[in-house]
Amino acid sequence: MKQGIITKGVGGFYDVLVDNYVVRCRARGVFRKDNIIPMVGDKVMISTKDKAIIEILPRKNQLLRPTVANIDLLGIVLAPTHPVPDFYLIDKLMINAEINEIKVMLIINKIDLVENKEIKDIIDIYKPTQYPIVTLSCREQMGFEKLHDFIKDNVVTLAGQSGVGKSSIINVLYPEKVLETGQLSEKIHRGRHTTRHSRLLVLPSGGMIVDTPGFSTMNMNEVMPEDLSYLYPDFIDYIHQCRFNGCMHDKEPGCMIKEAVAEGSISQGRYDRYIRILNELREFRRNIW
Ligand SMILES: Nc1nc2c(ncn2[C@@H]2O[C@H](COP(=O)(O)OP(=O)(O)OP(=O)(O)O)[C@@H](O)[C@H]2O)c(=O)[nH]1
Ligand SMILES: [Mg+2]
Ligand SMILES: [Zn+2]
């Protein structure tokens, strides 16, 4: 028996990194019974003789979109253009990380494509969250020192729309291990889904980084509508100052969140998307009860 970490799972097999080599393993049926499916990032015990995963060690956390276990930090990658940022998806990724108590950083890639003003506009949306923000260009290889500081000693997962440059970022960090990247389709301005399966890499610095496929939808139905605002770090300071206990920050008078939006302390877009997500959660609850 040896302990390792799952770096990749494809078609019922799992690559498990043990010491310095990778063993391709099957998963024993035992987890299926318990409804536990091995994930990238899982720490596992394997039998090197049978090439089988025997036990999945308890998870610190897990994300389902993208699917990965034991993450220290979720790096949410966006590009100011090509593709046009989907802030709704970005906000949902942030909420998802908050639910699972995973630290967040925002990575703005492809800064070579736009003027500083456009980058600043994006930073302004997320500055009140106090999530660290790193600006990068893979093309110009700019901004990577700061990214390195966040990655070392951590297990970092990159997530974000298809085509924002997740695989490209890892290729700059780790030039020896070249991942496939995709050309953007000019017509639809969306990346091809070039990364099909999550993959964990150990960086020369010692940190680990997971490349994940881009995706465009995600639901968060497990969140109760009244809990949603607590998953917004930029809202937290105001939540308890609202006139009404249990204010949902929607149509209620005396709402300090709305006041903070009016004053510019919270981004209008963040708030509008909060209302959109709130209404989706309400709709979901209405339909299941
Ligand atoms: N101009 C510019 N292009 C970049 C930059 N980073 C990546 N690209 C290009 O953007 C395209 C998509 O990059 P990928 O790394 O494949 O994107 P991805 O996020 O891994 O996409 P999926 O695997 O589909 O989720 C490629 O054509 C890259 O060359 C950058 O900093 N500047
Ligand atoms: Mg990719
Ligand atoms: Zn309120």
Short mmCIF file of C-alpha atoms and ligand atoms in Angstrom, two decimals, residues 163 165-168 179-182 192-196 211-214, ligand 2:
data_model
loop_
_atom_site.label_atom_id
_atom_site.label_comp_id
_atom_site.label_asym_id
_atom_site.label_seq_id
_atom_site.Cartn_x
_atom_site.Cartn_y
_atom_site.Cartn_z
CA GLY A 163 -10.64 30.11 -24.02
CA GLY A 165 -6.11 30.87 -21.10
CA LYS A 166 -6.08 28.43 -18.19
CA SER A 167 -3.93 25.88 -20.01
CA SER A 168 -1.75 28.64 -21.44
CA LEU A 179 -0.75 21.23 -22.36
CA GLU A 180 -2.96 21.60 -25.36
CA THR A 181 -4.37 25.04 -25.91
CA GLY A 182 -6.96 26.03 -28.42
CA ARG A 192 -12.96 25.44 -28.32
CA HIS A 193 -13.18 23.11 -25.39
CA THR A 194 -9.65 21.97 -25.72
CA THR A 195 -9.16 20.76 -22.17
CA ARG A 196 -11.55 17.87 -21.71
CA ASP A 211 -6.12 22.62 -15.19
CA THR A 212 -9.84 22.19 -15.74
CA PRO A 213 -12.11 22.33 -18.80
CA GLY A 214 -14.02 25.54 -19.35
MG MG B 2 -7.57 24.42 -21.42
#
